Amino acid sequence: QVQLVESGGGLVQPGGSLRLSCAASGSILKIYLMGWFRQAPGKRRELVATITSDGNFNYADSVKGRFTISRDLAKKMVYLQMNSLKPEDTAVYYCNVDLLERTGVLNSWGQGTQVTVSS
């Protein structure tokens, strides 16, 4: 059984920073892709950033230059450093991982962490 647990969300003023963390646990044999998605009220869930096991990055245009994704495969952790936050970044942020476990390939989601950018 695989579990993803996010942390680091909260309330921050515009222009501020937050760092999200996601810890993966369970019978994980290999991690292929780790990423962050977000969903604002009344909107569809959207990709924020992903990173492959080879270290290739992909960012949404709206966060390029402000957000940085990183990961520690040995610890099965993925991080999202968010700088210069804007009110439109307000959303629930979800960790997502493509991985191999005993029963096969699995796409797993965390429970989400709330990020609110407001003065």
mmCIF file of C-alpha atoms in Angstrom:
data_model
loop_
_atom_site.group_PDB
_atom_site.id
_atom_site.type_symbol
_atom_site.label_atom_id
_atom_site.label_comp_id
_atom_site.label_asym_id
_atom_site.label_seq_id
_atom_site.Cartn_x
_atom_site.Cartn_y
_atom_site.Cartn_z
ATOM 1 C CA GLN A 1 0.000 0.000 0.000
ATOM 2 C CA VAL A 2 1.413 3.369 -1.088
ATOM 3 C CA GLN A 3 0.778 6.586 0.776
ATOM 4 C CA LEU A 4 1.673 10.193 -0.095
ATOM 5 C CA VAL A 5 1.591 12.817 2.634
ATOM 6 C CA GLU A 6 1.961 16.525 1.850
ATOM 7 C CA SER A 7 2.971 19.244 4.288
ATOM 8 C CA GLY A 8 4.012 22.879 4.276
ATOM 9 C CA GLY A 9 0.856 24.639 3.162
ATOM 10 C CA GLY A 10 -0.565 27.670 4.886
ATOM 11 C CA LEU A 11 -1.447 31.329 4.669
ATOM 12 C CA VAL A 12 1.094 33.717 3.156
ATOM 13 C CA GLN A 13 1.025 37.313 1.969
ATOM 14 C CA PRO A 14 1.481 38.183 -1.710
ATOM 15 C CA GLY A 15 5.157 38.145 -2.578
ATOM 16 C CA GLY A 16 5.905 35.617 0.133
ATOM 17 C CA SER A 17 7.291 32.099 -0.047
ATOM 18 C CA LEU A 18 6.294 28.613 0.997
ATOM 19 C CA ARG A 19 7.918 25.211 0.638
ATOM 20 C CA LEU A 20 5.750 22.157 0.177
ATOM 21 C CA SER A 21 6.979 18.659 0.920
ATOM 22 C CA CYS A 22 5.582 15.268 -0.012
ATOM 23 C CA ALA A 23 6.689 11.992 1.506
ATOM 24 C CA ALA A 24 5.979 8.704 -0.239
ATOM 25 C CA SER A 25 5.845 5.482 1.738
ATOM 26 C CA GLY A 26 4.894 1.870 1.210
ATOM 27 C CA SER A 27 6.096 -0.973 -0.960
ATOM 28 C CA ILE A 28 7.678 1.250 -3.630
ATOM 29 C CA LEU A 29 10.135 -0.464 -5.943
ATOM 30 C CA LYS A 30 10.850 2.407 -8.329
ATOM 31 C CA ILE A 31 9.728 6.007 -8.820
ATOM 32 C CA TYR A 32 9.295 7.239 -12.389
ATOM 33 C CA LEU A 33 7.761 10.693 -12.068
ATOM 34 C CA MET A 34 6.965 13.031 -9.176
ATOM 35 C CA GLY A 35 4.915 16.154 -9.438
ATOM 36 C CA TRP A 36 2.611 18.764 -8.018
ATOM 37 C CA PHE A 37 -0.884 19.702 -9.164
ATOM 38 C CA ARG A 38 -3.275 22.265 -7.784
ATOM 39 C CA GLN A 39 -6.985 22.893 -7.762
ATOM 40 C CA ALA A 40 -8.553 26.260 -7.017
ATOM 41 C CA PRO A 41 -12.224 26.582 -6.025
ATOM 42 C CA GLY A 42 -14.475 26.131 -9.035
ATOM 43 C CA LYS A 43 -11.582 25.211 -11.319
ATOM 44 C CA ARG A 44 -10.148 22.014 -12.728
ATOM 45 C CA ARG A 45 -7.063 20.431 -11.256
ATOM 46 C CA GLU A 46 -3.994 21.613 -13.149
ATOM 47 C CA LEU A 47 -0.371 20.630 -13.432
ATOM 48 C CA VAL A 48 2.101 22.829 -11.564
ATOM 49 C CA ALA A 49 5.411 21.035 -12.010
ATOM 50 C CA THR A 50 6.851 17.581 -12.581
ATOM 51 C CA ILE A 51 10.274 15.987 -12.371
ATOM 52 C CA THR A 52 11.335 12.658 -13.847
ATOM 53 C CA SER A 53 13.698 10.133 -12.315
ATOM 54 C CA ASP A 54 16.294 11.448 -14.808
ATOM 55 C CA GLY A 55 15.877 14.954 -13.424
ATOM 56 C CA ASN A 56 13.944 16.482 -16.328
ATOM 57 C CA PHE A 57 11.610 19.304 -15.328
ATOM 58 C CA ASN A 58 8.293 20.563 -16.594
ATOM 59 C CA TYR A 59 6.551 23.676 -15.281
ATOM 60 C CA ALA A 60 3.252 25.359 -15.945
ATOM 61 C CA ASP A 61 3.799 28.700 -17.678
ATOM 62 C CA SER A 62 2.074 30.472 -14.794
ATOM 63 C CA VAL A 63 4.737 29.382 -12.279
ATOM 64 C CA LYS A 64 7.919 29.429 -14.366
ATOM 65 C CA GLY A 65 10.629 31.489 -12.717
ATOM 66 C CA ARG A 66 8.802 31.498 -9.368
ATOM 67 C CA PHE A 67 8.416 27.831 -8.393
ATOM 68 C CA THR A 68 11.111 25.165 -8.205
ATOM 69 C CA ILE A 69 10.502 21.440 -7.955
ATOM 70 C CA SER A 70 13.102 19.111 -6.485
ATOM 71 C CA ARG A 71 13.207 15.581 -5.203
ATOM 72 C CA ASP A 72 15.237 13.159 -3.125
ATOM 73 C CA LEU A 73 14.689 9.686 -4.550
ATOM 74 C CA ALA A 74 16.532 7.964 -1.725
ATOM 75 C CA LYS A 75 14.135 9.517 0.782
ATOM 76 C CA LYS A 76 11.153 9.242 -1.613
ATOM 77 C CA MET A 77 10.473 12.944 -1.151
ATOM 78 C CA VAL A 78 9.425 15.683 -3.566
ATOM 79 C CA TYR A 79 9.444 19.387 -2.784
ATOM 80 C CA LEU A 80 7.971 22.546 -4.257
ATOM 81 C CA GLN A 81 9.630 25.840 -3.414
ATOM 82 C CA MET A 82 7.177 28.635 -4.171
ATOM 83 C CA ASN A 83 8.449 32.202 -4.295
ATOM 84 C CA SER A 84 6.813 35.494 -5.268
ATOM 85 C CA LEU A 85 3.429 34.026 -4.496
ATOM 86 C CA LYS A 86 0.352 35.648 -5.973
ATOM 87 C CA PRO A 87 -3.303 35.502 -4.903
ATOM 88 C CA GLU A 88 -4.022 33.403 -8.001
ATOM 89 C CA ASP A 89 -1.716 30.708 -6.619
ATOM 90 C CA THR A 90 -4.321 30.038 -3.932
ATOM 91 C CA ALA A 91 -5.399 26.412 -4.252
ATOM 92 C CA VAL A 92 -5.188 22.969 -2.756
ATOM 93 C CA TYR A 93 -1.853 21.508 -3.842
ATOM 94 C CA TYR A 94 -1.603 17.779 -4.496
ATOM 95 C CA CYS A 95 1.426 15.561 -4.744
ATOM 96 C CA ASN A 96 1.349 12.972 -7.534
ATOM 97 C CA VAL A 97 3.748 10.102 -8.175
ATOM 98 C CA ASP A 98 4.080 7.469 -10.912
ATOM 99 C CA LEU A 99 5.727 4.463 -9.370
ATOM 100 C CA LEU A 100 6.258 0.722 -9.498
ATOM 101 C CA GLU A 101 5.096 -1.352 -6.569
ATOM 102 C CA ARG A 102 4.723 -5.093 -6.070
ATOM 103 C CA THR A 103 1.428 -5.278 -7.973
ATOM 104 C CA GLY A 104 2.554 -3.134 -10.888
ATOM 105 C CA VAL A 105 2.688 0.499 -12.018
ATOM 106 C CA LEU A 106 0.609 2.878 -9.958
ATOM 107 C CA ASN A 107 -0.314 6.561 -10.127
ATOM 108 C CA SER A 108 -0.810 7.804 -6.593
ATOM 109 C CA TRP A 109 -2.204 11.060 -5.152
ATOM 110 C CA GLY A 110 -1.759 12.734 -1.799
ATOM 111 C CA GLN A 111 -4.619 14.177 0.215
ATOM 112 C CA GLY A 112 -3.694 17.779 -0.599
ATOM 113 C CA THR A 113 -2.472 20.785 1.341
ATOM 114 C CA GLN A 114 -4.102 24.213 1.271
ATOM 115 C CA VAL A 115 -2.110 27.228 0.104
ATOM 116 C CA THR A 116 -3.742 30.620 0.580
ATOM 117 C CA VAL A 117 -2.119 33.805 -0.689
ATOM 118 C CA SER A 118 -3.820 36.844 0.761
ATOM 119 C CA SER A 119 -3.066 40.112 2.492
#
